[in-house]
PDB file of C-alpha atoms in Angstrom:
ATOM      1  CA  GLU F   1      11.949  26.005  -3.202  1.00  0.00           C
ATOM      2  CA  LEU F   2      10.732  22.868  -2.844  1.00  0.00           C
ATOM      3  CA  LEU F   3      13.401  22.149  -5.815  1.00  0.00           C
ATOM      4  CA  ARG F   4      16.583  24.221  -5.068  1.00  0.00           C
ATOM      5  CA  GLY F   5      15.839  23.636  -1.171  1.00  0.00           C
ATOM      6  CA  SER F   6      16.808  20.811   1.609  1.00  0.00           C
ATOM      7  CA  ASP F   7      16.164  17.148   1.275  1.00  0.00           C
ATOM      8  CA  ARG F   8      14.368  17.690   4.955  1.00  0.00           C
ATOM      9  CA  GLN F   9      12.487  20.162   3.371  1.00  0.00           C
ATOM     10  CA  CYS F  10      10.602  17.928   0.674  1.00  0.00           C
ATOM     11  CA  ILE F  11      10.542  14.411   3.516  1.00  0.00           C
ATOM     12  CA  GLU F  12       8.147  16.719   5.821  1.00  0.00           C
ATOM     13  CA  LEU F  13       6.549  18.662   3.043  1.00  0.00           C
ATOM     14  CA  MET F  14       5.582  15.524   0.574  1.00  0.00           C
ATOM     15  CA  ARG F  15       6.522  13.039   2.895  1.00  0.00           C
ATOM     16  CA  MET F  16       9.310  11.725   0.066  1.00  0.00           C
ATOM     17  CA  SER F  17      12.797  12.995  -0.897  1.00  0.00           C
ATOM     18  CA  ARG F  18      13.562  15.384  -3.294  1.00  0.00           C
ATOM     19  CA  GLU F  19      15.134  13.026  -5.945  1.00  0.00           C
ATOM     20  CA  ALA F  20      11.766  10.486  -5.379  1.00  0.00           C
ATOM     21  CA  TYR F  21       9.542  13.583  -6.191  1.00  0.00           C
ATOM     22  CA  VAL F  22      11.609  14.654  -9.285  1.00  0.00           C
ATOM     23  CA  ARG F  23      11.833  11.341 -10.941  1.00  0.00           C
ATOM     24  CA  LEU F  24       7.886  11.190 -10.198  1.00  0.00           C
ATOM     25  CA  CYS F  25       7.062  14.526 -12.137  1.00  0.00           C
ATOM     26  CA  MET F  26       9.649  13.536 -14.770  1.00  0.00           C
ATOM     27  CA  HIS F  27       7.579  10.435 -15.236  1.00  0.00           C
ATOM     28  CA  PHE F  28       4.024  11.640 -15.462  1.00  0.00           C
ATOM     29  CA  ARG F  29       6.254  14.009 -18.072  1.00  0.00           C
ATOM     30  CA  HIS F  30       7.029  11.948 -20.172  1.00  0.00           C
ATOM     31  CA  LYS F  31       4.454   9.679 -20.263  1.00  0.00           C
ATOM     32  CA  LEU F  32       2.045  12.784 -21.356  1.00  0.00           C
ATOM     33  CA  TRP F  33      -0.138  11.737 -18.311  1.00  0.00           C
ATOM     34  CA  LEU F  34      -0.020  15.620 -17.065  1.00  0.00           C
ATOM     35  CA  HIS F  35       0.781  19.084 -18.688  1.00  0.00           C
ATOM     36  CA  ASP F  36       1.587  22.300 -17.458  1.00  0.00           C
ATOM     37  CA  SER F  37      -0.573  25.020 -17.285  1.00  0.00           C
ATOM     38  CA  ARG F  38      -1.142  28.454 -18.077  1.00  0.00           C
ATOM     39  CA  TYR F  39       0.242  29.931 -14.418  1.00  0.00           C
ATOM     40  CA  VAL F  40       0.778  25.874 -12.614  1.00  0.00           C
ATOM     41  CA  LEU F  41       3.870  23.513 -13.038  1.00  0.00           C
ATOM     42  CA  VAL F  42       3.220  20.129 -13.448  1.00  0.00           C
ATOM     43  CA  GLU F  43       5.502  19.818 -10.342  1.00  0.00           C
ATOM     44  CA  GLU F  44       3.455  22.033  -8.605  1.00  0.00           C
ATOM     45  CA  LYS F  45       0.623  20.416  -8.908  1.00  0.00           C
ATOM     46  CA  MET F  46       2.196  17.180  -7.652  1.00  0.00           C
ATOM     47  CA  ALA F  47       3.274  18.842  -4.706  1.00  0.00           C
ATOM     48  CA  MET F  48      -0.384  20.026  -3.525  1.00  0.00           C
ATOM     49  CA  PHE F  49      -1.739  16.367  -4.428  1.00  0.00           C
ATOM     50  CA  LEU F  50       1.033  14.872  -1.898  1.00  0.00           C
ATOM     51  CA  THR F  51       0.804  17.267   0.516  1.00  0.00           C
ATOM     52  CA  ILE F  52      -3.050  16.898   0.428  1.00  0.00           C
ATOM     53  CA  ILE F  53      -2.565  13.172   0.722  1.00  0.00           C
ATOM     54  CA  GLY F  54       0.658  13.662   3.465  1.00  0.00           C
ATOM     55  CA  HIS F  55      -0.508  15.574   5.629  1.00  0.00           C
ATOM     56  CA  ASN F  56      -4.944  14.696   5.507  1.00  0.00           C
ATOM     57  CA  GLU F  57      -4.697  18.689   4.855  1.00  0.00           C
ATOM     58  CA  ARG F  58      -7.757  20.228   3.309  1.00  0.00           C
ATOM     59  CA  TYR F  59      -8.135  22.871   0.215  1.00  0.00           C
ATOM     60  CA  VAL F  60      -7.964  26.051   2.277  1.00  0.00           C
ATOM     61  CA  VAL F  61      -4.865  25.372   3.822  1.00  0.00           C
ATOM     62  CA  ILE F  62      -3.392  23.648   0.850  1.00  0.00           C
ATOM     63  CA  LYS F  63      -5.104  27.465  -0.333  1.00  0.00           C
ATOM     64  CA  ARG F  64      -2.914  29.739   1.914  1.00  0.00           C
ATOM     65  CA  ARG F  65       0.507  27.610   1.542  1.00  0.00           C
ATOM     66  CA  PHE F  66       0.645  27.444  -2.565  1.00  0.00           C
ATOM     67  CA  GLN F  67      -2.004  30.742  -3.011  1.00  0.00           C
ATOM     68  CA  TYR F  68      -4.385  29.758  -5.015  1.00  0.00           C
ATOM     69  CA  SER F  69      -8.118  29.334  -4.785  1.00  0.00           C
ATOM     70  CA  SER F  70      -9.710  26.840  -3.406  1.00  0.00           C
ATOM     71  CA  GLN F  71     -11.251  25.493  -7.204  1.00  0.00           C
ATOM     72  CA  ILE F  72      -7.657  25.291  -8.464  1.00  0.00           C
ATOM     73  CA  ILE F  73      -6.459  23.657  -6.119  1.00  0.00           C
ATOM     74  CA  HIS F  74      -9.123  21.310  -6.739  1.00  0.00           C
ATOM     75  CA  LYS F  75      -9.167  21.151 -10.216  1.00  0.00           C
ATOM     76  CA  TYR F  76      -5.974  20.064 -10.096  1.00  0.00           C
ATOM     77  CA  PHE F  77      -6.215  17.514  -7.250  1.00  0.00           C
ATOM     78  CA  HIS F  78      -8.503  15.830  -9.401  1.00  0.00           C
ATOM     79  CA  GLU F  79      -6.283  16.212 -12.398  1.00  0.00           C
ATOM     80  CA  ILE F  80      -3.561  14.516 -10.825  1.00  0.00           C
ATOM     81  CA  LEU F  81      -6.138  11.793  -9.085  1.00  0.00           C
ATOM     82  CA  ALA F  82      -7.326  10.488 -12.422  1.00  0.00           C
ATOM     83  CA  ALA F  83      -3.165  10.751 -13.860  1.00  0.00           C
ATOM     84  CA  MET F  84      -2.455   8.070 -10.914  1.00  0.00           C
ATOM     85  CA  MET F  85      -5.469   6.001 -11.889  1.00  0.00           C
ATOM     86  CA  THR F  86      -3.254   4.877 -15.117  1.00  0.00           C
ATOM     87  CA  PHE F  87      -0.188   5.171 -12.778  1.00  0.00           C
ATOM     88  CA  ALA F  88      -1.003   2.394 -10.841  1.00  0.00           C
ATOM     89  CA  ARG F  89      -2.124   0.102 -13.242  1.00  0.00           C
ATOM     90  CA  GLU F  90       1.687   0.609 -14.417  1.00  0.00           C
ATOM     91  CA  MET F  91       3.388   0.240 -11.210  1.00  0.00           C
ATOM     92  CA  ILE F  92       0.789  -2.425  -9.103  1.00  0.00           C
ATOM     93  CA  VAL F  93       1.419  -5.265 -11.339  1.00  0.00           C
ATOM     94  CA  THR F  94       1.239  -8.929 -11.114  1.00  0.00           C
ATOM     95  CA  SER F  95       4.141 -11.206 -10.018  1.00  0.00           C
ATOM     96  CA  THR F  96       5.825 -13.370 -12.343  1.00  0.00           C
ATOM     97  CA  PHE F  97       5.784 -15.964  -9.529  1.00  0.00           C
ATOM     98  CA  ASP F  98       9.632 -16.005  -9.083  1.00  0.00           C
ATOM     99  CA  PRO F  99       9.795 -17.004  -6.151  1.00  0.00           C
ATOM    100  CA  ASN F 100      12.800 -13.944  -5.602  1.00  0.00           C
ATOM    101  CA  PRO F 101      15.640 -14.895  -5.415  1.00  0.00           C
ATOM    102  CA  ASP F 102      17.623 -12.318  -4.699  1.00  0.00           C
ATOM    103  CA  SER F 103      15.509 -10.853  -2.048  1.00  0.00           C
ATOM    104  CA  SER F 104      16.910  -9.012   1.292  1.00  0.00           C
ATOM    105  CA  GLY F 105      19.364 -11.620   3.619  1.00  0.00           C
ATOM    106  CA  ALA F 106      17.257 -11.641   6.700  1.00  0.00           C
ATOM    107  CA  HIS F 107      14.666 -13.904   4.394  1.00  0.00           C
ATOM    108  CA  LYS F 108      17.355 -16.191   2.634  1.00  0.00           C
ATOM    109  CA  SER F 109      17.066 -19.360   4.882  1.00  0.00           C
ATOM    110  CA  LEU F 110      13.057 -18.780   4.619  1.00  0.00           C
ATOM    111  CA  ARG F 111      12.911 -18.814   1.823  1.00  0.00           C
ATOM    112  CA  ARG F 112      14.381 -22.350   1.627  1.00  0.00           C
ATOM    113  CA  ILE F 113      11.668 -23.949   3.614  1.00  0.00           C
ATOM    114  CA  PHE F 114       8.778 -21.920   2.395  1.00  0.00           C
ATOM    115  CA  LYS F 115      10.215 -22.864  -1.554  1.00  0.00           C
ATOM    116  CA  GLY F 116       7.255 -22.461  -3.328  1.00  0.00           C
ATOM    117  CA  ALA F 117       5.903 -18.880  -1.965  1.00  0.00           C
ATOM    118  CA  VAL F 118       5.942 -15.792  -4.599  1.00  0.00           C
ATOM    119  CA  GLY F 119       4.037 -13.799  -2.251  1.00  0.00           C
ATOM    120  CA  VAL F 120       2.303 -12.786   1.015  1.00  0.00           C
ATOM    121  CA  LEU F 121      -1.553 -11.956   1.116  1.00  0.00           C
ATOM    122  CA  ASP F 122      -3.585  -9.815   3.700  1.00  0.00           C
ATOM    123  CA  GLY F 123      -6.194  -7.585   3.992  1.00  0.00           C
ATOM    124  CA  THR F 124      -6.079  -3.567   5.625  1.00  0.00           C
ATOM    125  CA  LEU F 125      -8.800  -1.496   7.045  1.00  0.00           C
ATOM    126  CA  VAL F 126      -8.332   2.477   5.741  1.00  0.00           C
ATOM    127  CA  HIS F 127     -10.779   4.992   7.534  1.00  0.00           C
ATOM    128  CA  ALA F 128     -13.879   5.575   5.892  1.00  0.00           C
ATOM    129  CA  ILE F 129     -16.017   9.023   5.588  1.00  0.00           C
ATOM    130  CA  ILE F 130     -19.904   7.551   5.232  1.00  0.00           C
ATOM    131  CA  PRO F 131     -23.374   8.316   4.996  1.00  0.00           C
ATOM    132  CA  ALA F 132     -25.421   8.442   8.169  1.00  0.00           C
ATOM    133  CA  SER F 133     -27.644   5.708   6.273  1.00  0.00           C
ATOM    134  CA  GLN F 134     -24.752   3.521   4.873  1.00  0.00           C
ATOM    135  CA  GLN F 135     -22.686   3.422   7.819  1.00  0.00           C
ATOM    136  CA  THR F 136     -23.299   0.327   9.867  1.00  0.00           C
ATOM    137  CA  VAL F 137     -21.653  -2.255   7.694  1.00  0.00           C
ATOM    138  CA  TYR F 138     -18.062  -0.144   7.604  1.00  0.00           C
ATOM    139  CA  ARG F 139     -17.636  -0.269  10.932  1.00  0.00           C
ATOM    140  CA  GLY F 140     -14.498  -2.494  10.558  1.00  0.00           C
ATOM    141  CA  ARG F 141     -14.447  -5.392  13.691  1.00  0.00           C
ATOM    142  CA  GLY F 142     -16.103  -3.502  16.068  1.00  0.00           C
ATOM    143  CA  LYS F 143     -14.905  -0.423  16.024  1.00  0.00           C
ATOM    144  CA  GLY F 144     -16.503   2.894  16.137  1.00  0.00           C
ATOM    145  CA  SER F 145     -14.529   4.884  12.697  1.00  0.00           C
ATOM    146  CA  CYS F 146     -15.829   3.486   9.238  1.00  0.00           C
ATOM    147  CA  TYR F 147     -13.597   1.649   7.627  1.00  0.00           C
ATOM    148  CA  GLN F 148     -12.875   0.084   3.861  1.00  0.00           C
ATOM    149  CA  ASN F 149     -11.575  -3.128   3.589  1.00  0.00           C
ATOM    150  CA  VAL F 150      -8.480  -3.203   1.480  1.00  0.00           C
ATOM    151  CA  LEU F 151      -6.969  -6.713   0.013  1.00  0.00           C
ATOM    152  CA  GLY F 152      -3.140  -6.980  -0.381  1.00  0.00           C
ATOM    153  CA  ILE F 153      -0.991  -8.926  -2.373  1.00  0.00           C
ATOM    154  CA  CYS F 154       3.265  -8.177  -1.930  1.00  0.00           C
ATOM    155  CA  ASP F 155       6.599 -10.122  -2.791  1.00  0.00           C
ATOM    156  CA  PHE F 156       9.428 -10.265  -0.245  1.00  0.00           C
ATOM    157  CA  ASN F 157      10.643  -6.921  -1.465  1.00  0.00           C
ATOM    158  CA  MET F 158       7.536  -4.773   0.332  1.00  0.00           C
ATOM    159  CA  ILE F 159       6.290  -3.860  -3.344  1.00  0.00           C
ATOM    160  CA  PHE F 160       2.484  -4.705  -3.512  1.00  0.00           C
ATOM    161  CA  THR F 161       1.736  -6.563  -6.911  1.00  0.00           C
ATOM    162  CA  PHE F 162      -2.440  -6.715  -6.267  1.00  0.00           C
ATOM    163  CA  VAL F 163      -4.550  -4.488  -4.621  1.00  0.00           C
ATOM    164  CA  TYR F 164      -7.886  -4.329  -3.788  1.00  0.00           C
ATOM    165  CA  ALA F 165      -9.538  -1.601  -2.725  1.00  0.00           C
ATOM    166  CA  GLY F 166     -13.057  -0.117  -1.592  1.00  0.00           C
ATOM    167  CA  TRP F 167     -14.797  -3.275   0.407  1.00  0.00           C
ATOM    168  CA  GLU F 168     -16.696  -2.298   3.624  1.00  0.00           C
ATOM    169  CA  GLY F 169     -14.655  -2.217   6.799  1.00  0.00           C
ATOM    170  CA  VAL F 170     -17.032  -5.005   8.136  1.00  0.00           C
ATOM    171  CA  ALA F 171     -16.326  -7.635   5.555  1.00  0.00           C
ATOM    172  CA  HIS F 172     -14.279 -11.001   7.172  1.00  0.00           C
ATOM    173  CA  ASP F 173     -10.913 -10.775   4.338  1.00  0.00           C
ATOM    174  CA  SER F 174     -11.271 -14.786   3.478  1.00  0.00           C
ATOM    175  CA  ARG F 175     -14.669 -13.467   2.262  1.00  0.00           C
ATOM    176  CA  VAL F 176     -13.417 -10.907   0.819  1.00  0.00           C
ATOM    177  CA  LEU F 177     -10.514 -12.346  -0.530  1.00  0.00           C
ATOM    178  CA  ILE F 178     -13.145 -15.884  -2.142  1.00  0.00           C
ATOM    179  CA  GLU F 179     -15.560 -12.431  -3.510  1.00  0.00           C
ATOM    180  CA  VAL F 180     -12.768 -10.840  -5.407  1.00  0.00           C
ATOM    181  CA  MET F 181     -11.467 -14.257  -6.876  1.00  0.00           C
ATOM    182  CA  THR F 182     -14.822 -15.160  -8.481  1.00  0.00           C
ATOM    183  CA  GLU F 183     -14.690 -11.603 -10.141  1.00  0.00           C
ATOM    184  CA  PRO F 184     -13.307 -12.164 -13.583  1.00  0.00           C
ATOM    185  CA  SER F 185     -12.762  -8.617 -14.319  1.00  0.00           C
ATOM    186  CA  ASN F 186     -10.694  -8.496 -11.065  1.00  0.00           C
ATOM    187  CA  ASN F 187      -8.079 -10.542 -12.938  1.00  0.00           C
ATOM    188  CA  PHE F 188      -7.242 -11.876  -9.756  1.00  0.00           C
ATOM    189  CA  PRO F 189      -3.884 -13.386 -10.485  1.00  0.00           C
ATOM    190  CA  PHE F 190      -4.167 -16.716  -9.141  1.00  0.00           C
ATOM    191  CA  PRO F 191      -0.315 -18.631  -8.488  1.00  0.00           C
ATOM    192  CA  PRO F 192       0.183 -21.664 -11.193  1.00  0.00           C
ATOM    193  CA  PRO F 193       0.640 -25.392  -9.771  1.00  0.00           C
ATOM    194  CA  ASN F 194       3.305 -25.440  -6.633  1.00  0.00           C
ATOM    195  CA  LYS F 195       3.178 -21.868  -5.895  1.00  0.00           C
ATOM    196  CA  TYR F 196       1.270 -19.833  -3.036  1.00  0.00           C
ATOM    197  CA  TYR F 197       1.187 -16.989  -1.354  1.00  0.00           C
ATOM    198  CA  LEU F 198       1.565 -16.976   2.705  1.00  0.00           C
ATOM    199  CA  CYS F 199      -1.527 -15.860   4.806  1.00  0.00           C
ATOM    200  CA  ASP F 200      -2.553 -16.162   7.861  1.00  0.00           C
ATOM    201  CA  ALA F 201      -4.975 -17.600   9.898  1.00  0.00           C
ATOM    202  CA  ALA F 202      -7.860 -15.982   8.343  1.00  0.00           C
ATOM    203  CA  TYR F 203      -8.080 -17.231   5.258  1.00  0.00           C
ATOM    204  CA  THR F 204      -8.465 -21.027   4.328  1.00  0.00           C
ATOM    205  CA  ASN F 205      -5.585 -22.650   3.689  1.00  0.00           C
ATOM    206  CA  THR F 206      -6.073 -24.365  -0.118  1.00  0.00           C
ATOM    207  CA  ARG F 207      -4.109 -24.843  -2.771  1.00  0.00           C
ATOM    208  CA  GLY F 208      -2.482 -21.332  -3.795  1.00  0.00           C
ATOM    209  CA  PHE F 209      -2.783 -20.200  -0.005  1.00  0.00           C
ATOM    210  CA  MET F 210      -0.466 -21.331   3.203  1.00  0.00           C
ATOM    211  CA  ALA F 211      -2.017 -20.776   6.197  1.00  0.00           C
ATOM    212  CA  PRO F 212      -0.561 -21.287   9.196  1.00  0.00           C
ATOM    213  CA  TYR F 213      -1.523 -24.196  11.666  1.00  0.00           C
ATOM    214  CA  ARG F 214      -4.504 -23.226  14.159  1.00  0.00           C
ATOM    215  CA  ASN F 215      -4.224 -23.191  17.571  1.00  0.00           C
ATOM    216  CA  ILE F 216      -0.567 -23.727  17.850  1.00  0.00           C
ATOM    217  CA  ARG F 217       0.866 -21.679  19.889  1.00  0.00           C
ATOM    218  CA  TYR F 218       4.439 -20.868  20.265  1.00  0.00           C
ATOM    219  CA  TRP F 219       6.258 -18.982  23.196  1.00  0.00           C
ATOM    220  CA  LEU F 220      10.207 -18.031  22.268  1.00  0.00           C
ATOM    221  CA  GLY F 221      11.538 -19.539  25.044  1.00  0.00           C
ATOM    222  CA  ASP F 222      11.126 -22.848  23.622  1.00  0.00           C
ATOM    223  CA  PHE F 223      13.541 -21.662  21.092  1.00  0.00           C
ATOM    224  CA  ARG F 224      16.388 -20.715  22.906  1.00  0.00           C
ATOM    225  CA  ARG F 225      15.986 -23.761  25.373  1.00  0.00           C
ATOM    226  CA  ARG F 226      15.343 -26.156  21.919  1.00  0.00           C
ATOM    227  CA  ARG F 227      12.144 -27.271  22.738  1.00  0.00           C
ATOM    228  CA  ALA F 228       9.708 -26.166  20.144  1.00  0.00           C
ATOM    229  CA  MET F 229       8.032 -28.492  18.292  1.00  0.00           C
ATOM    230  CA  THR F 230       7.711 -29.305  14.492  1.00  0.00           C
ATOM    231  CA  LYS F 231       4.287 -27.327  14.034  1.00  0.00           C
ATOM    232  CA  GLU F 232       5.178 -24.558  16.331  1.00  0.00           C
ATOM    233  CA  LYS F 233       8.604 -24.109  14.106  1.00  0.00           C
ATOM    234  CA  PHE F 234       6.540 -23.685  11.314  1.00  0.00           C
ATOM    235  CA  ASN F 235       4.464 -21.438  12.657  1.00  0.00           C
ATOM    236  CA  HIS F 236       7.143 -19.230  13.788  1.00  0.00           C
ATOM    237  CA  ALA F 237       8.599 -19.980  10.855  1.00  0.00           C
ATOM    238  CA  HIS F 238       6.014 -19.033   8.528  1.00  0.00           C
ATOM    239  CA  ALA F 239       4.916 -15.518  10.790  1.00  0.00           C
ATOM    240  CA  LYS F 240       8.706 -14.374  10.218  1.00  0.00           C
ATOM    241  CA  LEU F 241       8.258 -14.837   6.559  1.00  0.00           C
ATOM    242  CA  ARG F 242       5.041 -13.991   6.550  1.00  0.00           C
ATOM    243  CA  ASN F 243       5.547 -10.501   8.532  1.00  0.00           C
ATOM    244  CA  VAL F 244       7.212  -9.055   4.835  1.00  0.00           C
ATOM    245  CA  ILE F 245       3.115  -7.362   4.728  1.00  0.00           C
ATOM    246  CA  GLU F 246       2.484  -6.080   7.957  1.00  0.00           C
ATOM    247  CA  ARG F 247       6.096  -3.885   7.508  1.00  0.00           C
ATOM    248  CA  ALA F 248       5.101  -2.652   4.238  1.00  0.00           C
ATOM    249  CA  TYR F 249       1.261  -1.632   5.240  1.00  0.00           C
ATOM    250  CA  GLY F 250       3.140   0.474   7.692  1.00  0.00           C
ATOM    251  CA  VAL F 251       5.622   1.768   5.595  1.00  0.00           C
ATOM    252  CA  LEU F 252       2.447   3.168   3.707  1.00  0.00           C
ATOM    253  CA  LYS F 253       0.685   4.476   6.202  1.00  0.00           C
ATOM    254  CA  ALA F 254       3.527   6.058   7.996  1.00  0.00           C
ATOM    255  CA  ARG F 255       3.790   7.933   4.835  1.00  0.00           C
ATOM    256  CA  PHE F 256      -0.066   8.515   4.071  1.00  0.00           C
ATOM    257  CA  PRO F 257      -1.679   9.636   6.975  1.00  0.00           C
ATOM    258  CA  ILE F 258      -4.493  10.080   4.736  1.00  0.00           C
ATOM    259  CA  LEU F 259      -5.679   6.198   5.479  1.00  0.00           C
ATOM    260  CA  ASP F 260      -6.037   6.725   8.865  1.00  0.00           C
ATOM    261  CA  LYS F 261      -8.266   9.790   8.776  1.00  0.00           C
ATOM    262  CA  MET F 262      -9.461  10.063   5.211  1.00  0.00           C
ATOM    263  CA  ALA F 263     -10.519  13.461   4.351  1.00  0.00           C
ATOM    264  CA  PRO F 264     -13.960  14.147   3.710  1.00  0.00           C
ATOM    265  CA  HIS F 265     -14.500  12.826  -0.416  1.00  0.00           C
ATOM    266  CA  PRO F 266     -17.447  11.374  -2.019  1.00  0.00           C
ATOM    267  CA  PHE F 267     -16.230   6.781  -1.536  1.00  0.00           C
ATOM    268  CA  ASN F 268     -15.542   6.733  -5.407  1.00  0.00           C
ATOM    269  CA  VAL F 269     -13.055   9.540  -4.737  1.00  0.00           C
ATOM    270  CA  GLN F 270     -12.022   7.854  -1.270  1.00  0.00           C
ATOM    271  CA  ARG F 271     -10.691   5.035  -2.907  1.00  0.00           C
ATOM    272  CA  ASN F 272      -9.024   6.087  -5.708  1.00  0.00           C
ATOM    273  CA  VAL F 273      -6.855   7.852  -2.783  1.00  0.00           C
ATOM    274  CA  VAL F 274      -6.017   4.672  -1.265  1.00  0.00           C
ATOM    275  CA  ILE F 275      -4.850   3.218  -4.934  1.00  0.00           C
ATOM    276  CA  ALA F 276      -2.693   6.026  -5.676  1.00  0.00           C
ATOM    277  CA  CYS F 277      -0.909   5.389  -2.570  1.00  0.00           C
ATOM    278  CA  PHE F 278      -0.230   2.182  -2.980  1.00  0.00           C
ATOM    279  CA  ALA F 279       0.832   3.084  -6.573  1.00  0.00           C
ATOM    280  CA  ILE F 280       3.211   5.944  -4.827  1.00  0.00           C
ATOM    281  CA  ASN F 281       4.641   3.834  -2.291  1.00  0.00           C
ATOM    282  CA  ASN F 282       5.707   1.041  -5.467  1.00  0.00           C
ATOM    283  CA  PHE F 283       6.963   3.592  -6.888  1.00  0.00           C
ATOM    284  CA  ILE F 284       9.531   4.633  -4.900  1.00  0.00           C
ATOM    285  CA  ARG F 285      11.185   1.346  -4.420  1.00  0.00           C
ATOM    286  CA  LYS F 286      10.863  -0.147  -7.606  1.00  0.00           C
ATOM    287  CA  GLU F 287      12.662   2.640  -8.497  1.00  0.00           C
ATOM    288  CA  LYS F 288      15.350   1.960  -5.541  1.00  0.00           C
ATOM    289  CA  ILE F 289      15.435   5.490  -4.587  1.00  0.00           C
ATOM    290  CA  ASN F 290      17.067   5.912  -0.735  1.00  0.00           C
ATOM    291  CA  ASP F 291      13.825   6.756   1.271  1.00  0.00           C
ATOM    292  CA  GLU F 292      13.985   6.727   5.420  1.00  0.00           C
ATOM    293  CA  LEU F 293      10.780   5.168   5.491  1.00  0.00           C
ATOM    294  CA  PHE F 294      11.434   2.136   3.711  1.00  0.00           C
ATOM    295  CA  ALA F 295      14.885   1.935   5.710  1.00  0.00           C
ATOM    296  CA  GLN F 296      13.212   1.993   9.369  1.00  0.00           C
ATOM    297  CA  TYR F 297      10.354  -1.066   7.898  1.00  0.00           C
ATOM    298  CA  GLU F 298      13.053  -2.647   6.704  1.00  0.00           C
TER     299      GLU F 298
END
């Protein structure tokens, strides 16, 4: 029904078009990461997985929809998730540090100002289910719920080039960045000389990272009256270009509601689900598949 029905049905059930869904399944088949089981095709396994992360559904709901036992649903969810970790290493790759001259027209004038910018760096909070004994450090920034702090870098085409998930929600963004950079096994993509990431005021303005001027506010009315000062103009241009990562996170969370209300999996599984969501989002963008969510946040 999904493979032959309307495109809208795929979008509503799996949060992506039928073309994206078919290409994703073909990719996993071609790489030999997934195989048909005796009674379950790769396409059906993938549909179950995407429905779970696309609607934050529990196994019992998927069991009724797909007519398999909870044990079968559990087995194939984790089979797909394990394959997704290999997929993520292919989809989330370090930038070539090319200044992306062919990025969308809305950014071209800004790119002339920030000639050395090769991407944007920022953190985001993802909901997490944590045992009661460990919840204190995961209660992010005064909020009642628990969160994991995710560090991401994206280019100006809304493709993530680096993702590190699993930090406690209470951890400050700059601390997360320092810890990730100092651990060699994380392979943090430090920009070469004369290149830098744009970041917000939560990070230190140092080599490789350009933050805005602190405590400099600007008013759009001043721009219309041509009264804006140099530092205000800089911060305004910086914010407009840095906004690409906010839109990239917006697409990601709109596509996968499980990021706003995580299921009660073990924490390492929750972390892997986050990485899988980033990888699938990158696949849709890299394959240049028409996608209504990317069009909405373009």
